[in-house]
Short mmCIF file of C-alpha atoms in Angstrom, two decimals:
data_model
loop_
_atom_site.label_atom_id
_atom_site.label_comp_id
_atom_site.label_asym_id
_atom_site.label_seq_id
_atom_site.Cartn_x
_atom_site.Cartn_y
_atom_site.Cartn_z
CA UNK X 1 -8.24 1.77 -0.15
CA UNK X 2 -10.12 -1.50 -0.46
CA UNK X 3 -13.69 -1.59 0.79
CA UNK X 4 -13.09 -4.53 3.12
CA UNK X 5 -10.31 -6.70 4.47
CA UNK X 6 -12.45 -9.50 5.82
CA UNK X 7 -10.50 -12.76 5.91
CA UNK X 8 -11.16 -16.24 7.25
CA UNK X 9 -7.74 -16.40 8.90
CA UNK X 10 -6.97 -14.36 12.01
CA UNK X 11 -3.52 -13.69 13.47
CA UNK X 12 -2.70 -13.03 17.12
CA UNK X 13 -0.53 -10.11 18.18
CA UNK X 14 1.95 -11.40 20.71
CA UNK X 15 2.17 -8.23 22.80
CA UNK X 16 -1.59 -7.58 22.79
CA UNK X 17 -3.46 -10.82 23.38
CA UNK X 18 -6.88 -9.16 23.06
CA UNK X 19 -6.25 -8.08 19.45
CA UNK X 20 -6.73 -10.26 16.39
CA UNK X 21 -5.42 -9.18 12.97
CA UNK X 22 -6.90 -10.23 9.65
CA UNK X 23 -4.41 -8.33 7.46
CA UNK X 24 -0.91 -6.91 7.80
CA UNK X 25 1.46 -5.47 5.20
CA UNK X 26 5.06 -4.45 5.86
CA UNK X 27 7.95 -3.11 3.80
CA UNK X 28 11.42 -4.49 3.10
CA UNK X 29 12.53 -3.76 6.67
CA UNK X 30 9.33 -5.13 8.22
CA UNK X 31 8.15 -1.57 8.79
CA UNK X 32 4.40 -1.26 9.30
CA UNK X 33 2.48 -0.21 6.19
CA UNK X 34 -1.01 -1.51 6.97
CA UNK X 35 -2.68 -3.33 9.85
CA UNK X 36 -6.30 -4.45 10.23
CA UNK X 37 -7.26 -5.60 13.74
CA UNK X 38 -10.40 -6.51 15.69
CA UNK X 39 -10.91 -6.16 19.44
CA UNK X 40 -13.01 -4.57 22.14
CA UNK X 41 -12.90 -0.79 22.23
CA UNK X 42 -10.80 -0.68 25.42
CA UNK X 43 -8.18 -3.01 23.89
CA UNK X 44 -8.03 -0.92 20.72
CA UNK X 45 -7.57 2.30 22.68
CA UNK X 46 -4.83 0.73 24.81
CA UNK X 47 -3.02 -0.48 21.70
CA UNK X 48 -3.14 2.98 20.10
CA UNK X 49 -1.95 4.62 23.30
CA UNK X 50 1.00 2.24 23.62
CA UNK X 51 2.12 3.11 20.09
CA UNK X 52 2.60 6.73 21.18
CA UNK X 53 4.48 5.97 24.41
CA UNK X 54 8.20 5.50 24.84
CA UNK X 55 9.58 1.99 25.27
CA UNK X 56 10.25 2.66 28.97
CA UNK X 57 6.57 3.45 29.52
CA UNK X 58 5.27 0.10 28.19
CA UNK X 59 5.09 1.65 24.76
CA UNK X 60 5.27 -0.35 21.54
CA UNK X 61 7.80 0.41 18.84
CA UNK X 62 7.33 -3.09 17.44
CA UNK X 63 5.03 -6.08 17.82
CA UNK X 64 4.90 -9.67 16.60
CA UNK X 65 2.26 -11.24 14.38
CA UNK X 66 1.74 -14.89 15.36
CA UNK X 67 0.89 -17.30 12.53
CA UNK X 68 -1.15 -20.51 12.77
CA UNK X 69 2.01 -22.59 13.14
CA UNK X 70 3.23 -20.43 16.03
CA UNK X 71 5.90 -18.60 14.03
CA UNK X 72 6.29 -14.91 14.85
CA UNK X 73 6.92 -12.05 12.43
CA UNK X 74 8.24 -8.80 13.96
CA UNK X 75 6.59 -5.61 12.70
CA UNK X 76 8.34 -2.30 13.40
CA UNK X 77 6.11 0.71 13.93
CA UNK X 78 8.56 3.46 12.95
CA UNK X 79 7.31 7.05 12.88
CA UNK X 80 3.82 7.09 14.42
CA UNK X 81 3.20 10.53 12.88
CA UNK X 82 3.22 8.87 9.44
CA UNK X 83 0.33 6.58 10.42
CA UNK X 84 -3.38 7.26 10.05
CA UNK X 85 -6.26 5.29 11.51
CA UNK X 86 -9.84 4.45 10.66
CA UNK X 87 -12.14 2.56 13.00
CA UNK X 88 -15.74 1.41 13.17
CA UNK X 89 -17.89 -0.49 15.64
CA UNK X 90 -18.50 -3.59 13.58
CA UNK X 91 -20.42 -5.64 16.16
CA UNK X 92 -22.18 -3.75 18.93
CA UNK X 93 -23.74 -6.65 20.82
CA UNK X 94 -21.58 -9.69 21.51
CA UNK X 95 -20.72 -11.79 24.56
CA UNK X 96 -17.53 -9.72 24.84
CA UNK X 97 -19.12 -6.32 24.38
CA UNK X 98 -18.79 -3.97 21.41
CA UNK X 99 -16.20 -5.11 18.83
CA UNK X 100 -14.19 -2.45 17.00
CA UNK X 101 -12.47 -2.85 13.64
CA UNK X 102 -9.32 -0.71 13.31
CA UNK X 103 -7.26 0.08 10.23
CA UNK X 104 -3.81 1.55 10.87
CA UNK X 105 -1.83 2.54 7.79
CA UNK X 106 0.94 4.67 6.33
CA UNK X 107 -0.61 7.90 5.02
CA UNK X 108 1.07 7.35 1.63
CA UNK X 109 -1.49 4.58 1.08
CA UNK X 110 -4.15 7.24 0.54
CA UNK X 111 -2.10 10.33 -0.41
CA UNK X 112 1.00 10.15 -2.63
CA UNK X 113 4.10 11.98 -1.41
CA UNK X 114 4.42 14.15 -4.50
CA UNK X 115 7.43 16.03 -3.15
CA UNK X 116 9.42 12.79 -3.12
CA UNK X 117 7.51 11.10 -5.97
CA UNK X 118 6.61 8.12 -3.81
CA UNK X 119 3.41 6.31 -2.87
CA UNK X 120 2.02 3.04 -1.53
CA UNK X 121 -0.91 1.01 -2.84
CA UNK X 122 -3.01 -1.66 -1.12
CA UNK X 123 -4.87 -3.86 -3.58
CA UNK X 124 -6.96 -7.04 -3.30
CA UNK X 125 -5.09 -10.20 -4.18
CA UNK X 126 -5.81 -11.66 -7.62
CA UNK X 127 -7.58 -8.51 -8.79
CA UNK X 128 -7.86 -8.11 -12.57
CA UNK X 129 -7.49 -4.33 -12.32
CA UNK X 130 -4.07 -4.00 -10.71
CA UNK X 131 -2.42 -2.27 -13.65
CA UNK X 132 -5.35 0.14 -14.04
CA UNK X 133 -5.10 1.23 -10.42
CA UNK X 134 -1.30 1.35 -10.42
CA UNK X 135 -1.29 3.48 -13.58
CA UNK X 136 -3.66 5.95 -11.92
CA UNK X 137 -1.30 6.08 -8.93
CA UNK X 138 1.74 6.65 -11.17
CA UNK X 139 0.04 9.59 -12.92
CA UNK X 140 -0.98 11.12 -9.58
CA UNK X 141 2.54 10.79 -8.17
CA UNK X 142 4.86 11.48 -11.11
CA UNK X 143 5.68 15.15 -11.86
CA UNK X 144 6.31 14.30 -15.54
CA UNK X 145 3.47 14.45 -18.10
CA UNK X 146 2.39 10.90 -19.03
CA UNK X 147 -0.02 9.95 -21.80
CA UNK X 148 -2.48 7.12 -21.24
CA UNK X 149 -1.39 5.13 -24.30
CA UNK X 150 2.11 4.97 -22.77
CA UNK X 151 0.75 2.93 -19.87
CA UNK X 152 2.15 -0.53 -20.59
CA UNK X 153 5.57 0.74 -21.66
CA UNK X 154 5.96 3.05 -18.65
CA UNK X 155 4.74 0.47 -16.11
CA UNK X 156 7.14 -2.13 -17.50
CA UNK X 157 9.93 0.44 -17.32
CA UNK X 158 9.14 1.28 -13.68
CA UNK X 159 9.17 -2.42 -12.75
CA UNK X 160 12.42 -3.03 -14.65
CA UNK X 161 14.18 -0.15 -12.88
CA UNK X 162 12.82 -1.09 -9.42
CA UNK X 163 10.78 2.09 -9.14
CA UNK X 164 7.62 -0.01 -8.76
CA UNK X 165 7.29 -3.36 -7.03
CA UNK X 166 5.55 -5.57 -4.49
CA UNK X 167 6.02 -5.13 -0.76
CA UNK X 168 7.52 -8.39 0.57
CA UNK X 169 5.27 -9.09 3.55
CA UNK X 170 1.50 -9.38 3.04
CA UNK X 171 -0.73 -11.39 5.37
CA UNK X 172 -4.44 -11.63 4.62
CA UNK X 173 -6.46 -10.75 1.52
CA UNK X 174 -4.43 -7.70 0.44
CA UNK X 175 -1.08 -7.11 -1.22
CA UNK X 176 1.11 -4.01 -1.09
CA UNK X 177 2.92 -2.10 -3.84
CA UNK X 178 5.59 0.57 -3.48
CA UNK X 179 6.12 3.35 -6.00
CA UNK X 180 9.40 5.27 -5.66
CA UNK X 181 10.13 7.27 -8.79
CA UNK X 182 13.68 8.39 -9.55
CA UNK X 183 12.56 11.42 -11.53
CA UNK X 184 15.93 12.21 -13.23
CA UNK X 185 16.40 8.57 -14.26
CA UNK X 186 12.82 8.31 -15.54
CA UNK X 187 13.23 11.57 -17.47
CA UNK X 188 16.27 10.18 -19.27
CA UNK X 189 14.57 6.84 -19.98
CA UNK X 190 11.38 8.42 -21.33
CA UNK X 191 13.42 10.81 -23.49
CA UNK X 192 15.21 7.85 -25.07
CA UNK X 193 11.94 6.04 -25.76
CA UNK X 194 10.44 9.17 -27.33
CA UNK X 195 13.48 9.72 -29.57
CA UNK X 196 13.41 6.07 -30.66
CA UNK X 197 9.73 6.36 -31.56
CA UNK X 198 8.58 3.77 -29.04
CA UNK X 199 6.60 6.48 -27.25
CA UNK X 200 4.64 8.91 -29.43
CA UNK X 201 2.33 11.81 -28.75
CA UNK X 202 -0.36 10.28 -30.97
CA UNK X 203 -1.53 6.71 -30.48
CA UNK X 204 -3.12 6.55 -33.93
CA UNK X 205 -1.53 3.90 -36.19
CA UNK X 206 -1.63 6.44 -39.05
CA UNK X 207 0.66 8.81 -37.15
CA UNK X 208 3.80 6.87 -38.11
CA UNK X 209 3.14 7.11 -41.86
CA UNK X 210 1.85 10.68 -42.04
CA UNK X 211 5.38 12.24 -42.37
CA UNK X 212 5.98 10.04 -45.45
CA UNK X 213 2.70 11.18 -46.96
CA UNK X 214 3.67 14.81 -46.48
CA UNK X 215 7.09 14.26 -48.10
CA UNK X 216 5.48 12.51 -51.08
#
């Protein structure tokens, strides 16, 4: 997880006027992946409580993020049991009382679902280390043995086969990535690359000529 999500731009939440969001990431169906909001403690607690209530009890199964131009983006909460939260009292003495900073996120952002070979990643925009961090996530999630010198080839393969890609909705300073490995398909693809010699056990440039030396 990134160390901070501070952003100059804040977004209102239509259903909770006391909350202001500085980051929100959602998946292809606008399902909530990550939300960073600021508000007084009572407003934060009310928001969390409404997420657990049924729709008939003033509960929230979705909410709308309001942009600067007034446009509204619906965010669907989905399974609350899949969400984790982190909060801190960022400003204790203000005109409005103590201000709390809440992160609400899909647990796969911090722990890969190894049983289903899937994971989510939240990374700072324009970071120069995206591929380093995504490669670490792939190795943690994938049940197949992967060698570090395969990194570029395997990442390109995952992107090409839609097993790795960007999440479509990202407001604020972060961007989201989804990893969903089709293990049988990846096994076949890696096997082909190994047989063709594109992937080798040894990354030494001398490895490719050593068989010829032995024959000679």
